[in-house]
C-alpha positions as a printed Julia matrix, in Angstrom:
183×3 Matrix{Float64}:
  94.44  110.19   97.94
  93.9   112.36  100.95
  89.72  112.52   99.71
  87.26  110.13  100.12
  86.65  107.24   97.52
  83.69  108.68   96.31
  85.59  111.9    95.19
  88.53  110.44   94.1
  86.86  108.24   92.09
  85.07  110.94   90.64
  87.78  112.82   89.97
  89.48  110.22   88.1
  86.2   109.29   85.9
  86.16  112.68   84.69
  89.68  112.91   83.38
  89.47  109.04   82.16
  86.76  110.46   80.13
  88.7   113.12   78.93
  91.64  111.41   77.99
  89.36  109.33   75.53
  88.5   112.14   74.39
  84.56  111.73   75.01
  82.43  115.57   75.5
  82.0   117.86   78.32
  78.73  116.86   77.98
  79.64  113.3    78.53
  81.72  114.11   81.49
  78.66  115.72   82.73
  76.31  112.52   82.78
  78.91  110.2    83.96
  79.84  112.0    86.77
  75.53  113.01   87.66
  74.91  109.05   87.48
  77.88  108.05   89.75
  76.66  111.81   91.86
  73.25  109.99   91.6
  74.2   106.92   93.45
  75.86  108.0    96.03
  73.59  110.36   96.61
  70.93  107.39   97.21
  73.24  105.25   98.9
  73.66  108.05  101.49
  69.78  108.97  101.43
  69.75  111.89  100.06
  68.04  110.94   97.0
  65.26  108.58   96.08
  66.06  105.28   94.06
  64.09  105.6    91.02
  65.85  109.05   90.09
  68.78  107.66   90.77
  68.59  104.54   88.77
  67.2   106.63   86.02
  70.52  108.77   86.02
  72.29  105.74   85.84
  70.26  104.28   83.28
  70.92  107.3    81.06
  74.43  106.96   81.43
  74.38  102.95   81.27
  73.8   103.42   77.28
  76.4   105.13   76.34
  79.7   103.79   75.25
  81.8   105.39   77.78
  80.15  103.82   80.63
  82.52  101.12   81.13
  84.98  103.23   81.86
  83.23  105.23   84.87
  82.94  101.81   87.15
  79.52  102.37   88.01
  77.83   98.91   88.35
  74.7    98.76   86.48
  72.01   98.76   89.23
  72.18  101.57   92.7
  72.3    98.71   94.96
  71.21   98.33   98.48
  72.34  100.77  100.74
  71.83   98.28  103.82
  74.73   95.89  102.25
  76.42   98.35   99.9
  80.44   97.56  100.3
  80.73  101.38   98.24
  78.55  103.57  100.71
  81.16  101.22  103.52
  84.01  103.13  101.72
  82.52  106.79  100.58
  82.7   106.65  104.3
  86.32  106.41  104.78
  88.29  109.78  105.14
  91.81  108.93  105.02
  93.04  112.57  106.8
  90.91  110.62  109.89
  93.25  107.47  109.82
  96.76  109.83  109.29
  96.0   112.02  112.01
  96.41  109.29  114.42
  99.99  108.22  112.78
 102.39  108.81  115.29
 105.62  107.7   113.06
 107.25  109.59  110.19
 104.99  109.38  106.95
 105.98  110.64  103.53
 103.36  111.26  100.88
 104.57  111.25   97.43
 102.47  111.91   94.6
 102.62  111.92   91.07
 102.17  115.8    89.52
 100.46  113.92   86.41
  98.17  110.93   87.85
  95.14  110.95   86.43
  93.82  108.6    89.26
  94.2   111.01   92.56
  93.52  114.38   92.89
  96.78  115.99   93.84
  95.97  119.24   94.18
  93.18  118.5    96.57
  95.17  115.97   98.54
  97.81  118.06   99.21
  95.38  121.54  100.47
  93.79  118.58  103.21
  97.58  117.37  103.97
  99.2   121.22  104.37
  96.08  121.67  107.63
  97.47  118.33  108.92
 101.2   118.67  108.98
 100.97  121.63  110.4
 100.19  119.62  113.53
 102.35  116.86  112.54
 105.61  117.84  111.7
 106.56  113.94  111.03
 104.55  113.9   107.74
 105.8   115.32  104.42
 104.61  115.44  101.22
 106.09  115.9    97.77
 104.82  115.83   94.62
 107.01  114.66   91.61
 106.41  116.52   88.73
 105.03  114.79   85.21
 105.27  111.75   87.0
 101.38  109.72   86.8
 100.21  107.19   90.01
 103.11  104.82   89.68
 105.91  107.47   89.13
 106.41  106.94   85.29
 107.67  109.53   83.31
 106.36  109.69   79.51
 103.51  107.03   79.38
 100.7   107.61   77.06
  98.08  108.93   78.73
  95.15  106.25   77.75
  97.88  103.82   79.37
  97.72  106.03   82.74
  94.27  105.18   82.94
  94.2   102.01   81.69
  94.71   99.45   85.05
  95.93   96.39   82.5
  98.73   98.63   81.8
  99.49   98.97   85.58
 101.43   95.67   85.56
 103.63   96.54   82.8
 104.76   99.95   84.48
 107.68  100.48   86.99
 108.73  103.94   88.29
 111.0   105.67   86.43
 110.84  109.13   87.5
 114.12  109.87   88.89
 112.8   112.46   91.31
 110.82  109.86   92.78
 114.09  107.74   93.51
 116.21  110.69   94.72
 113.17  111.61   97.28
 112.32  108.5    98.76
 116.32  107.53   99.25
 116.96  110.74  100.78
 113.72  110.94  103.49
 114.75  106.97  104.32
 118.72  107.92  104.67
 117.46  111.09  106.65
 115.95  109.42  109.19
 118.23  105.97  109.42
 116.22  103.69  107.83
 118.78  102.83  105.09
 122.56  103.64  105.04
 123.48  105.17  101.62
 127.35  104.6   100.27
């Protein structure tokens, strides 16, 4: 994802969520108590509201599924707030070799859409990174997985692209520039 881990992760709680087929109205609290956190962890709010957002959201069912630990933490040894940090357009801008970004139309994991609007400003200025996104293919370039499995990481393991799209575009941008001979 071209975001930072803080909004991709949100992004991918709220259609987790969805897919299970919990409310808009559970959507809602998951995402305030993860909003809540890192909002303390940066310190912009105060602990004890955020802990209480997280506390609302820690008895529900669905919790498990928005990876949330169960306390706010510290923000003066939190390994999250060390990666909310991270902007990942920062560390492609100073690529200098060719880069191709291929994303699944369908992943429920990265937000696409957004990912691509931050990479169209950047390859404007460098003309050595391309992106493409394969349609109704999900994060590891499956076609026609169930969509609890998309979001279910035990599943991961089992999968193996099969998007043929993804195949035909990654062959063709290594032949392209040399990096594989095609016959």
């Amino acid at each position: 994802p071209m975001t930072t881990p803080d909004v991709q992760m949100d992004f991918a709680v709220e259609k987790i969520l969805r897919i299970h087929g919990y409310s808009r109205q559970d959507i809602q609290t998951a995402l305030h108590a993860r909003t809540a956190v890192d909002s303390y962890l940066r310190g912009t709010l105060d602990r004890a509201s955020a802990q209480q957002a997280l506390d609302a959201a820690r008895t529900q069912p669905w919790f498990p599924l928005t990876y949330t630990s169960n306390t706010v933490g510290d923000p003066t040894t939190s390994t999250w707030l060390k990666q909310m940090q991270f902007d990942p357009v920062l560390a492609l801008e100073k690529v200098s070799a060719p880069v191709l970004m291929l994303y699944g139309g369908d992943d429920p994991w990265v937000p696409v859409q957004l990912s691509m609007d931050r990479l169209q400003v950047i390859t404007k200025r460098h003309p050595l990174i391309e992106t493409v996104v394969v349609p109704g293919a999900d994060h590891t370039m499956m076609l026609g997985v169930d969509p609890k499995h998309r979001v279910d990481p035990t599943f991961f393991a089992q999968e193996a692209p099969n998007a043929p799209a993804y195949f035909a575009i990654l062959s063709a941008w290594l032949a392209h520039r040399d990096f594989v001979q095609l016959h």
